[in-house]
CSV table of C-alpha atoms in Angstrom, one decimal:
chain,number,residue,atom,x,y,z
A,1,MET,CA,106.3,142.8,55.0
A,2,SER,CA,106.6,140.4,52.1
A,3,ARG,CA,102.8,140.2,51.7
A,4,ILE,CA,102.5,144.0,51.8
A,5,ARG,CA,105.2,144.2,49.1
A,6,GLU,CA,103.4,141.7,47.0
A,7,ALA,CA,100.2,143.6,47.3
A,8,TYR,CA,101.9,146.9,46.5
A,9,ASP,CA,103.5,145.4,43.4
A,10,ALA,CA,100.1,144.1,42.3
A,11,ILE,CA,97.9,147.2,43.3
A,12,GLY,CA,100.3,150.1,43.3
A,13,ASP,CA,98.6,151.8,46.2
A,14,THR,CA,100.3,151.8,49.7
A,15,ARG,CA,97.1,152.1,51.7
A,16,LEU,CA,95.4,149.2,50.0
A,17,ALA,CA,98.6,147.2,50.0
A,18,VAL,CA,99.0,147.6,53.8
A,19,ARG,CA,95.3,146.6,54.3
A,20,GLU,CA,95.7,143.6,52.1
A,21,GLY,CA,98.9,142.5,53.8
A,22,LEU,CA,97.4,142.8,57.2
A,23,VAL,CA,94.3,140.9,56.2
A,24,ARG,CA,96.4,138.0,54.8
A,25,THR,CA,98.8,137.8,57.8
A,26,ALA,CA,97.0,139.0,60.9
A,27,ARG,CA,95.6,135.6,61.8
A,28,VAL,CA,98.9,133.8,61.4
A,29,VAL,CA,100.8,136.5,63.4
A,30,THR,CA,98.2,136.3,66.2
A,31,ALA,CA,98.1,132.5,66.3
A,32,ALA,CA,101.9,132.3,66.4
A,33,THR,CA,102.0,135.0,69.1
A,34,ALA,CA,99.5,133.1,71.2
A,35,ILE,CA,101.5,129.9,70.9
A,36,MET,CA,104.8,131.6,71.8
A,37,ILE,CA,103.3,133.4,74.8
A,38,ALA,CA,101.7,130.1,76.0
A,39,VAL,CA,105.1,128.3,75.7
A,40,PHE,CA,107.0,131.1,77.5
A,41,LEU,CA,104.5,131.4,80.3
A,42,SER,CA,104.6,127.7,80.8
A,43,VAL,CA,108.1,128.2,82.0
A,44,MET,CA,106.6,130.1,85.0
A,45,LEU,CA,105.5,126.7,86.4
A,46,GLY,CA,109.2,125.8,87.2
A,47,ALA,CA,111.0,126.4,90.4
A,48,ASP,CA,114.0,128.5,89.3
A,49,LEU,CA,113.3,132.2,89.7
A,50,GLY,CA,115.7,133.2,86.9
A,51,VAL,CA,114.0,131.0,84.4
A,52,LYS,CA,110.6,132.4,85.5
A,53,GLN,CA,111.8,135.9,84.9
A,54,LEU,CA,113.2,135.0,81.5
A,55,GLY,CA,109.9,133.3,80.5
A,56,LEU,CA,107.8,136.3,81.6
A,57,GLY,CA,110.2,138.7,79.9
A,58,LEU,CA,110.0,136.8,76.6
A,59,ALA,CA,106.2,136.5,76.7
A,60,VAL,CA,105.9,140.3,77.2
A,61,ALA,CA,108.4,141.0,74.5
A,62,VAL,CA,106.6,138.8,72.0
A,63,PHE,CA,103.2,140.3,72.9
A,64,VAL,CA,104.5,143.9,72.5
A,65,ASP,CA,106.2,143.0,69.2
A,66,ALA,CA,103.2,141.3,67.7
A,67,THR,CA,100.5,143.7,68.8
A,68,ILE,CA,102.1,147.2,69.1
A,69,VAL,CA,104.9,146.9,66.5
A,70,ARG,CA,103.5,144.6,63.8
A,71,LEU,CA,99.8,145.3,63.9
A,72,ILE,CA,99.9,149.1,64.9
A,73,LEU,CA,103.2,150.9,64.4
A,74,LEU,CA,104.4,149.2,61.2
A,75,PRO,CA,101.2,149.6,59.2
A,76,ALA,CA,100.7,153.2,60.4
A,77,THR,CA,104.2,154.2,59.5
A,78,MET,CA,104.0,152.5,56.1
A,79,GLU,CA,100.8,154.4,55.3
A,80,LEU,CA,102.4,157.7,56.4
A,81,VAL,CA,105.6,157.1,54.4
A,82,GLY,CA,103.6,156.0,51.3
A,83,ARG,CA,105.5,155.2,48.1
A,84,PHE,CA,108.9,155.9,49.8
A,85,ASN,CA,108.6,152.6,51.6
A,86,TRP,CA,110.2,150.8,48.7
A,87,TRP,CA,112.7,153.5,47.6
A,88,LEU,CA,116.3,152.5,47.2
A,89,PRO,CA,119.3,154.6,46.3
A,90,SER,CA,120.1,154.1,42.6
A,91,TRP,CA,123.6,152.6,43.3
A,92,LEU,CA,122.0,150.0,45.7
A,93,ASP,CA,119.2,149.3,43.3
A,94,ARG,CA,121.7,148.5,40.6
A,95,ALA,CA,123.8,146.3,42.9
A,96,LEU,CA,121.0,144.1,44.3
A,97,PRO,CA,119.7,141.2,42.2
A,98,ARG,CA,116.0,141.2,41.2
A,99,VAL,CA,114.5,138.1,42.7
A,100,ARG,CA,110.9,137.3,42.1
A,101,LEU,CA,109.3,134.1,43.6
A,102,ASP,CA,105.7,134.6,42.3
A,103,GLU,CA,106.1,135.2,38.6
A,104,PRO,CA,109.1,135.2,36.2
A,105,GLU,CA,110.1,138.5,34.8
A,106,PRO,CA,111.2,138.8,31.2
A,107,THR,CA,115.0,139.2,31.3
A,108,THR,CA,117.2,141.0,28.8
A,109,GLY,CA,120.4,140.0,30.5
A,110,PRO,CA,123.0,137.6,29.3
A,111,THR,CA,122.2,133.9,28.9
A,112,LEU,CA,124.5,131.3,30.3
A,113,GLU,CA,124.5,128.0,28.3
A,114,TRP,CA,124.2,124.9,30.5
A,115,PRO,CA,126.1,121.8,29.5
A,116,ALA,CA,124.1,119.0,28.0
A,117,ALA,CA,123.2,116.1,30.3
A,118,ALA,CA,125.9,113.9,28.9
A,119,GLU,CA,128.6,116.5,29.7
A,120,ARG,CA,127.5,117.0,33.3
A,121,GLN,CA,129.2,115.1,36.1
A,122,PRO,CA,126.4,114.9,38.8
A,123,ALA,CA,128.2,112.2,40.9
A,124,MET,CA,130.2,113.1,43.9
A,125,MET,CA,133.2,111.3,45.3
A,126,LEU,CA,133.3,110.0,48.8
A,127,ASN,CA,136.4,108.2,50.1
A,128,GLY,CA,137.6,107.8,46.5
A,129,ARG,CA,134.3,106.2,45.3
A,130,ARG,CA,131.5,107.5,43.2
A,131,ARG,CA,128.4,108.0,45.4
A,132,GLY,CA,125.4,108.9,43.1
A,133,HIS,CA,123.9,112.2,42.4
A,134,ASN,CA,125.3,115.3,44.0
A,135,PRO,CA,122.3,117.4,45.3
A,136,LEU,CA,124.5,120.6,45.0
A,137,THR,CA,125.0,120.2,41.3
A,138,PRO,CA,122.5,122.4,39.4
A,139,THR,CA,120.6,120.5,36.8
A,140,THR,CA,118.5,121.7,33.9
A,141,PRO,CA,116.9,119.8,31.0
A,142,ALA,CA,119.4,118.8,28.3
A,143,GLY,CA,120.4,121.9,26.4
A,144,GLY,CA,118.6,124.0,29.0
A,145,LYS,CA,119.5,127.7,29.6
A,146,LEU,CA,119.9,129.6,32.8
A,147,ARG,CA,118.8,133.2,32.6
A,148,VAL,CA,120.6,135.8,34.7
A,149,ALA,CA,118.8,139.2,35.1
A,150,ARG,CA,121.9,141.1,36.1
A,151,LEU,CA,125.6,140.4,36.6
A,152,VAL,CA,127.5,142.5,39.1
């Protein structure tokens, strides 16, 4: 889905976006499916009947999901629905943050000033002792700014 969405954002045509998304992901989906089916069917070599049934059931479920759902039904439905695949109610569109991983969007929202490096306290305390850099403390270059697209 994410590859199809990326292609739709770049192209703007649902049919071409679905085709591009399938071309880019079909091999990976097929390979992952084959590996999972092989692993689940290897359980069939055991002695326990319940485990054999579980392995066969999971193998069939993965096969159906990968072939019928992901490679046939989902693309066909997306082409039929067209541009309404990405429609959101306006209240939900306003409430959700806009997250882009591929390219930064210009933001017009508020800017949060980050404290300078000398003002930050990146060390964490463990048993009353200072223990180096805290990986959970956000860091930016000295005097850096953090841009927020939308505050809710």
